mmCIF file of C-alpha atoms in Angstrom:
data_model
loop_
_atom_site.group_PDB
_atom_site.id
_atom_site.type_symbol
_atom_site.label_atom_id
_atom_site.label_comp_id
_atom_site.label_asym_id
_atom_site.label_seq_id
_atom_site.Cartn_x
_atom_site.Cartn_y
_atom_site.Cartn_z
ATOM 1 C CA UNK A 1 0.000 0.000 0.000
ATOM 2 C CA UNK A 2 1.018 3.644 0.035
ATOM 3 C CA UNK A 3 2.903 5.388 3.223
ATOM 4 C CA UNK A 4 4.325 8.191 3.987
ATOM 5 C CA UNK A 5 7.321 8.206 7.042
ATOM 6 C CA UNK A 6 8.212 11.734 8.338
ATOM 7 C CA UNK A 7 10.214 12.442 11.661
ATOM 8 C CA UNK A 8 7.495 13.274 14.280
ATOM 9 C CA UNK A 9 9.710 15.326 16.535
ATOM 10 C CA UNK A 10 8.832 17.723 18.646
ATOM 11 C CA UNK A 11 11.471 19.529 16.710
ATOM 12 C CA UNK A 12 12.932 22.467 19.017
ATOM 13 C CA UNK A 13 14.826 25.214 16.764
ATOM 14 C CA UNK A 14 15.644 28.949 17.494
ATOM 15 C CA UNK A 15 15.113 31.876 15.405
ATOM 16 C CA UNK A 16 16.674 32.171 12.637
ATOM 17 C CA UNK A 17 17.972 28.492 12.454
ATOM 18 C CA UNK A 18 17.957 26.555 9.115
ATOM 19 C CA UNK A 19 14.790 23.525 8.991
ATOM 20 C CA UNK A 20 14.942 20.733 7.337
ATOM 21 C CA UNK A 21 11.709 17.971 7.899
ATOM 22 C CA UNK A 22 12.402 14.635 5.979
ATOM 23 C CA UNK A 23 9.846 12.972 4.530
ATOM 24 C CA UNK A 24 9.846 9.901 2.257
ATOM 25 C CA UNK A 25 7.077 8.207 0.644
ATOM 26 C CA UNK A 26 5.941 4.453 -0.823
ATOM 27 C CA UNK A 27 3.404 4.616 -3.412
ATOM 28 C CA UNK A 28 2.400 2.119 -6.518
ATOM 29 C CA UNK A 29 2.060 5.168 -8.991
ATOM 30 C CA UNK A 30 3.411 8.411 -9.251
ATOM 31 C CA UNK A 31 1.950 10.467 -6.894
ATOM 32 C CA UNK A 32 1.445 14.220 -6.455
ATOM 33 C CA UNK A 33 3.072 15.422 -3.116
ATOM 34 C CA UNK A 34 1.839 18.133 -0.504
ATOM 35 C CA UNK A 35 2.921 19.804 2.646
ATOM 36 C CA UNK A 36 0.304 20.846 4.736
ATOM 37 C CA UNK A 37 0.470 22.835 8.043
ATOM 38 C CA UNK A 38 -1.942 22.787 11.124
ATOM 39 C CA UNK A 39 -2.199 25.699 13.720
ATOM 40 C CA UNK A 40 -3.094 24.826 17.225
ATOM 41 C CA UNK A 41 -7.040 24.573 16.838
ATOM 42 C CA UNK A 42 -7.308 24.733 13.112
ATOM 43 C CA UNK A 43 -7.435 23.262 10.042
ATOM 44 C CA UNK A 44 -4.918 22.218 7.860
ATOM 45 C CA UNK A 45 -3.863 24.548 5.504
ATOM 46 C CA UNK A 46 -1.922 23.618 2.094
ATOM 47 C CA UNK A 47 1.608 25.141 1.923
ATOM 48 C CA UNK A 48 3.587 24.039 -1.034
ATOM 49 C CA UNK A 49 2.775 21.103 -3.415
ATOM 50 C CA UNK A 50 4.622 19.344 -6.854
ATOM 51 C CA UNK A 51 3.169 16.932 -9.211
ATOM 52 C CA UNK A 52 6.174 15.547 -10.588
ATOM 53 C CA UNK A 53 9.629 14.485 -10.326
ATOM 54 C CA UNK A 54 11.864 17.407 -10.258
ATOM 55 C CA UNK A 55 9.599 19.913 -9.273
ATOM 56 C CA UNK A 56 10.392 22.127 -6.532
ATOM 57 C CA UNK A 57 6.842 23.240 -4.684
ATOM 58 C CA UNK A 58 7.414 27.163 -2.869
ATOM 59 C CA UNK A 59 5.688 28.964 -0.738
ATOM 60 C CA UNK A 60 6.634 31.469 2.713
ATOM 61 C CA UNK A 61 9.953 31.017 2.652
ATOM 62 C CA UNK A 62 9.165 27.388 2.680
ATOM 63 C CA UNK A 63 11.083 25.015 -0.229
ATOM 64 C CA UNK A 64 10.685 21.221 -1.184
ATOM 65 C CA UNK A 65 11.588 19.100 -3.798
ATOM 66 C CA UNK A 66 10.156 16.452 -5.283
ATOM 67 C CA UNK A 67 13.304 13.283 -5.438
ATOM 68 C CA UNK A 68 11.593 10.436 -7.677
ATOM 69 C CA UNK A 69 15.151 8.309 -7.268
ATOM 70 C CA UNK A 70 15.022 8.413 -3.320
ATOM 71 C CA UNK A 71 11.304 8.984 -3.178
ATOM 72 C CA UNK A 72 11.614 12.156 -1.097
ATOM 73 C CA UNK A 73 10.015 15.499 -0.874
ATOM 74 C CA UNK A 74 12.416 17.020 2.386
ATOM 75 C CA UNK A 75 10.608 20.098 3.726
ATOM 76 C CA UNK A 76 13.060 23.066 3.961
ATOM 77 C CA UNK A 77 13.555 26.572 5.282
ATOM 78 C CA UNK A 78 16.399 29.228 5.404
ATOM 79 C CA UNK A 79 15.599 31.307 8.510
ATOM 80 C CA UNK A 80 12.365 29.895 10.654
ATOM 81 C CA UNK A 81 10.211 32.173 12.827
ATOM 82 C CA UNK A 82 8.658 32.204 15.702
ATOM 83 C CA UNK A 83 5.206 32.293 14.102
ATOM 84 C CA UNK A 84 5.920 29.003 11.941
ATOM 85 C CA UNK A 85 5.509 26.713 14.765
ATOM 86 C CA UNK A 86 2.412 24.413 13.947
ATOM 87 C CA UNK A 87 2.352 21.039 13.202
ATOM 88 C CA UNK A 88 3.548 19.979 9.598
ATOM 89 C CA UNK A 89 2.103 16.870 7.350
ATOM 90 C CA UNK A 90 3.509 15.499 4.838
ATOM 91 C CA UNK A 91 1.168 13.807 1.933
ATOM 92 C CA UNK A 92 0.665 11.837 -1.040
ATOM 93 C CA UNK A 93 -2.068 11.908 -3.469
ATOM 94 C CA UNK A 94 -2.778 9.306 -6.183
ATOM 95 C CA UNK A 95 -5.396 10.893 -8.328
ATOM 96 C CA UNK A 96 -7.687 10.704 -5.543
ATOM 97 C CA UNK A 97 -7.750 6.954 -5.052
ATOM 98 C CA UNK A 98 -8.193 6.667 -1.260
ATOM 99 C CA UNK A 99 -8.169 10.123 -0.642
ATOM 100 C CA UNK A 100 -4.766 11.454 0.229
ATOM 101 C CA UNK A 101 -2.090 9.728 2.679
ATOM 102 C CA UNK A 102 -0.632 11.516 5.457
ATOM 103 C CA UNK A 103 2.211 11.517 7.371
ATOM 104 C CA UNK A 104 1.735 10.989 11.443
ATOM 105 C CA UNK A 105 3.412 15.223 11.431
ATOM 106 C CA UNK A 106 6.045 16.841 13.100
ATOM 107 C CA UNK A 107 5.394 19.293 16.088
ATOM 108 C CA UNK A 108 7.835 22.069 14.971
ATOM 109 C CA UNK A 109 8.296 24.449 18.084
ATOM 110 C CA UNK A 110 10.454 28.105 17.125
ATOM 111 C CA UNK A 111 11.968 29.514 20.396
ATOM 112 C CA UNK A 112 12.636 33.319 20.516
ATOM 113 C CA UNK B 1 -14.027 33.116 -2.831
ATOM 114 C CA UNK B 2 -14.924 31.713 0.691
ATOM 115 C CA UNK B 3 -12.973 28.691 2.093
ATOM 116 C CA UNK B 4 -14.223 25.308 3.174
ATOM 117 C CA UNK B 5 -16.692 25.824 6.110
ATOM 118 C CA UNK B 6 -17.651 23.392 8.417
ATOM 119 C CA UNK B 7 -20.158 23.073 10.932
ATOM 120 C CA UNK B 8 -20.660 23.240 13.695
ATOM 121 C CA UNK B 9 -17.067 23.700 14.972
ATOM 122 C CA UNK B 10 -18.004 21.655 18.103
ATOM 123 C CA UNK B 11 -19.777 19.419 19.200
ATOM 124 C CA UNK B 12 -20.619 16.757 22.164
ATOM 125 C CA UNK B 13 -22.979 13.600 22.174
ATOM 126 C CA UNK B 14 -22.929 10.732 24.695
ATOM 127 C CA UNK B 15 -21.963 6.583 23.247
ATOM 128 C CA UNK B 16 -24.955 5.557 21.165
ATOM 129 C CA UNK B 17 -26.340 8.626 20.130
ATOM 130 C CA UNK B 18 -25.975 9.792 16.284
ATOM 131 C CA UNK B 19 -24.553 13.103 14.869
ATOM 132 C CA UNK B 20 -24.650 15.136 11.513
ATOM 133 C CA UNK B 21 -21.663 16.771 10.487
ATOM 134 C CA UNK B 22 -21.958 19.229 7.558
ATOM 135 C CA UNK B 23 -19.247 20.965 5.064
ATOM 136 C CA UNK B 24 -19.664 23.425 2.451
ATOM 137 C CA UNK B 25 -16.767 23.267 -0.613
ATOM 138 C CA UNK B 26 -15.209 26.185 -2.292
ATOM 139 C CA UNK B 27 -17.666 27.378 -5.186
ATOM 140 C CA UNK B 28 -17.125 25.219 -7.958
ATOM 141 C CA UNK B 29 -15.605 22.498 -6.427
ATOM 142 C CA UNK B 30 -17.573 19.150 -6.879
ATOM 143 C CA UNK B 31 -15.365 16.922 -4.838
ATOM 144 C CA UNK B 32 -15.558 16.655 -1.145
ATOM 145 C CA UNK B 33 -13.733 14.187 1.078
ATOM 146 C CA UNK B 34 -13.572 13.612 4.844
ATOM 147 C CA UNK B 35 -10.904 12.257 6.832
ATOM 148 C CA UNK B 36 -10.790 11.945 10.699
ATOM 149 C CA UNK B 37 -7.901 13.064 12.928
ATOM 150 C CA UNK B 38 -6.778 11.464 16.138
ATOM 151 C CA UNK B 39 -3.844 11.500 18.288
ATOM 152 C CA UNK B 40 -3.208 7.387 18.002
ATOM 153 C CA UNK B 41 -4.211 7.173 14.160
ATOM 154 C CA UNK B 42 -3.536 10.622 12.948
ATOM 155 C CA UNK B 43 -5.409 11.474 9.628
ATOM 156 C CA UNK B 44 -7.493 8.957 8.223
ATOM 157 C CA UNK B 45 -9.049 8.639 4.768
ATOM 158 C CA UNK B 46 -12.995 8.506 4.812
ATOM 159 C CA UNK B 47 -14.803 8.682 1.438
ATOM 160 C CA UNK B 48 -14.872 11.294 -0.809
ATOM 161 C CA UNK B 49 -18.104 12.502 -2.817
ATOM 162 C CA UNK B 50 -18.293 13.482 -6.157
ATOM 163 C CA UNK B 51 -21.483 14.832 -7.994
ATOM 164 C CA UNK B 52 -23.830 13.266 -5.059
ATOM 165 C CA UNK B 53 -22.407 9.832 -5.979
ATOM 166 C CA UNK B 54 -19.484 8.088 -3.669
ATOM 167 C CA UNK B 55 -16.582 7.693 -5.386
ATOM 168 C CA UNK B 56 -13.805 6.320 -2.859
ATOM 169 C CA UNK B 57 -13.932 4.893 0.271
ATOM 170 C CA UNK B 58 -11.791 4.425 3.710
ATOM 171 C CA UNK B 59 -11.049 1.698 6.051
ATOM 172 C CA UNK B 60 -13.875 2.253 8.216
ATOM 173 C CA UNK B 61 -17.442 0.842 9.717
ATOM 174 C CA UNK B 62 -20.919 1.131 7.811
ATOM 175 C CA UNK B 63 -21.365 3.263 11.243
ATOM 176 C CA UNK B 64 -19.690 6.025 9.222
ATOM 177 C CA UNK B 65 -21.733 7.363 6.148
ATOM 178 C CA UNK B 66 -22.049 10.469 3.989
ATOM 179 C CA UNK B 67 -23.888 11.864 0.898
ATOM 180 C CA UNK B 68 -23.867 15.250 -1.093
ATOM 181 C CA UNK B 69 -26.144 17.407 -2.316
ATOM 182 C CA UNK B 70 -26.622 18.991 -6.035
ATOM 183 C CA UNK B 71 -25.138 22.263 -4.675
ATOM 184 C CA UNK B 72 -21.800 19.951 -3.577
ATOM 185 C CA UNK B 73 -22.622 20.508 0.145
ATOM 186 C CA UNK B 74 -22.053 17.832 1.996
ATOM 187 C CA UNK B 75 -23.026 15.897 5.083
ATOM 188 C CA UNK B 76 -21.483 12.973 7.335
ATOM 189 C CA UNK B 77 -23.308 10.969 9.726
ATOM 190 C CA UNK B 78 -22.204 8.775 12.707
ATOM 191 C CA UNK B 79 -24.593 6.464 14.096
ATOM 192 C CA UNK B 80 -24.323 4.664 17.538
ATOM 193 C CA UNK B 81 -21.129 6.757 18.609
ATOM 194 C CA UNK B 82 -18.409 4.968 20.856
ATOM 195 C CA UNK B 83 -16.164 6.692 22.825
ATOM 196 C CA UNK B 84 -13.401 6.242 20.413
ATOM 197 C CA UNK B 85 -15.742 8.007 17.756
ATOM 198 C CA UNK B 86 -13.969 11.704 19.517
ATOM 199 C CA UNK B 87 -11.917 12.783 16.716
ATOM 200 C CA UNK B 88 -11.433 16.198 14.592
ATOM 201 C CA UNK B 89 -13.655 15.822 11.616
ATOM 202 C CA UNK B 90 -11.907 17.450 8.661
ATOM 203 C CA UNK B 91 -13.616 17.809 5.326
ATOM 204 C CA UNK B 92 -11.629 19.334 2.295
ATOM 205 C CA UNK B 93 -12.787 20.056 -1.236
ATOM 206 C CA UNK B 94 -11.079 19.780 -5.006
ATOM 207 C CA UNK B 95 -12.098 19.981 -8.361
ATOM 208 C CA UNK B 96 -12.528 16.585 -8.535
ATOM 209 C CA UNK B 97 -10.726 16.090 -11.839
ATOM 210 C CA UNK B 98 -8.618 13.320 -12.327
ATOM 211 C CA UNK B 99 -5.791 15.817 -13.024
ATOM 212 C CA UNK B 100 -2.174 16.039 -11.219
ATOM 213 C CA UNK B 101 -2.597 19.477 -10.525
ATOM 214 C CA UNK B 102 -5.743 18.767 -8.024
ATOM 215 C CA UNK B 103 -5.677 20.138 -4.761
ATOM 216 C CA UNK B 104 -7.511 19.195 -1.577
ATOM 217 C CA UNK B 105 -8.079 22.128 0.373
ATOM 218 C CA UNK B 106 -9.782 21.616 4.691
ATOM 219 C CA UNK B 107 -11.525 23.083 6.344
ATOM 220 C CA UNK B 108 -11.268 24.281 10.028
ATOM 221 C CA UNK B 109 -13.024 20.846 11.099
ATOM 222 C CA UNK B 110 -16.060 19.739 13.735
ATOM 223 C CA UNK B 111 -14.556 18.330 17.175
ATOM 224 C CA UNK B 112 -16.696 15.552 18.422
ATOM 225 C CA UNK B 113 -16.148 14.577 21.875
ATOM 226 C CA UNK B 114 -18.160 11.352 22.788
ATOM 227 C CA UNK B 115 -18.665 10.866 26.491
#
């Protein structure tokens, strides 16, 4: 079946510190691939997708790209913020066969 | 254009009771799914609705059913809840196309607390 492994942390960083969330998938197809970020008491919201190998999804500050040969989509950013701690979810999507497969998230926490 | 709305945003019921859940998609979306998010199973795959008609389904009990309306709302039921029914209900909408580009986009979700 299809998976998707991420590190589920907490994950403690200061300001201004470089991030880096792996995640790595297993799928029968060639998926599409999503980050998606949950504030405490809210929804998720998308924040950066790619629909094939090679592409590099952007958004915030955020960067990930899309690694068909080690079936990775690593989530990265520069300088984190106080304000981006939320929990983070890694997903696949198979044209909507079985809706879309989630990661188990990573608690990112930004100290001042 | 609006987001995904759900409600209501909370709600509690006591084991063996039933409860609605409703979601409205972004205009023009005709897919809707719903997934459930707990703290042991994280988020799990539901069904998704497409143009009133069921088009995929999750891993879980006939207790657990759904339908959609012409206008794309949709609505997802529970029936005899058990305590391990207490979950964040999250419903997200898409085109629906079978395209790679699709996006699923969630709303703010229904907390059910079953006591």
């Amino acid at each position: 079946g299809n998976s998707v492994t991420q590190m589920e942390g907490p994950v403690t960083l200061s300001e201004e510190a470089f991030l880096t969330i792996n995640c790595t998938y297993t799928a029968t197809g060639y998926p599409s691939l999503f980050w998606y970020v949950q504030y405490p008491g809210e929804g998720l919201q998308l924040l950066l997708k790619a629909t094939k190998a090679d592409d590099k999804g952007s958004n915030k500050g955020f960067e990930a790209t899309y690694r068909k040969e080690t079936t990775s989509f690593h989530l990265e950013k520069g300088s984190v913020q106080v304000s981006d701690s939320a929990v983070y979810f890694c997903a696949l999507d198979l044209r909507g066969a079985d809706g879309l497969t989630f990661g188990k998230g990573t608690h990112l926490i930004i100290q001042p | 254009k609006a987001g995904v709305t759900q409600t209501p945003r909370y709600l509690i019921k006591t084991r063996g009771q039933q409860v609605t859940l409703s979601c409205s998609p972004i205009s023009g979306h005709r897919s809707v799914s719903w997934y459930q998010q707990t703290p042991g199973q994280g988020l799990q795959f539901l069904f998704e609705y497409f143009s009133e008609t069921q088009r995929n389904k999750g891993n879980f009990p006939g207790r657990f059913s759904g339908r959609q309306f012409s206008n794309s709302r949709s609505e997802m039921n529970v029936s005899t809840l058990e305590l391990g029914d207490s979950a964040l209900y999250l419903c997200a909408s898409s085109s629906g196309l079978a395209e790679s580009t699709d996006t699923q986009y969630f709303g703010p979700g229904t907390r059910l607390t079953v006591l």
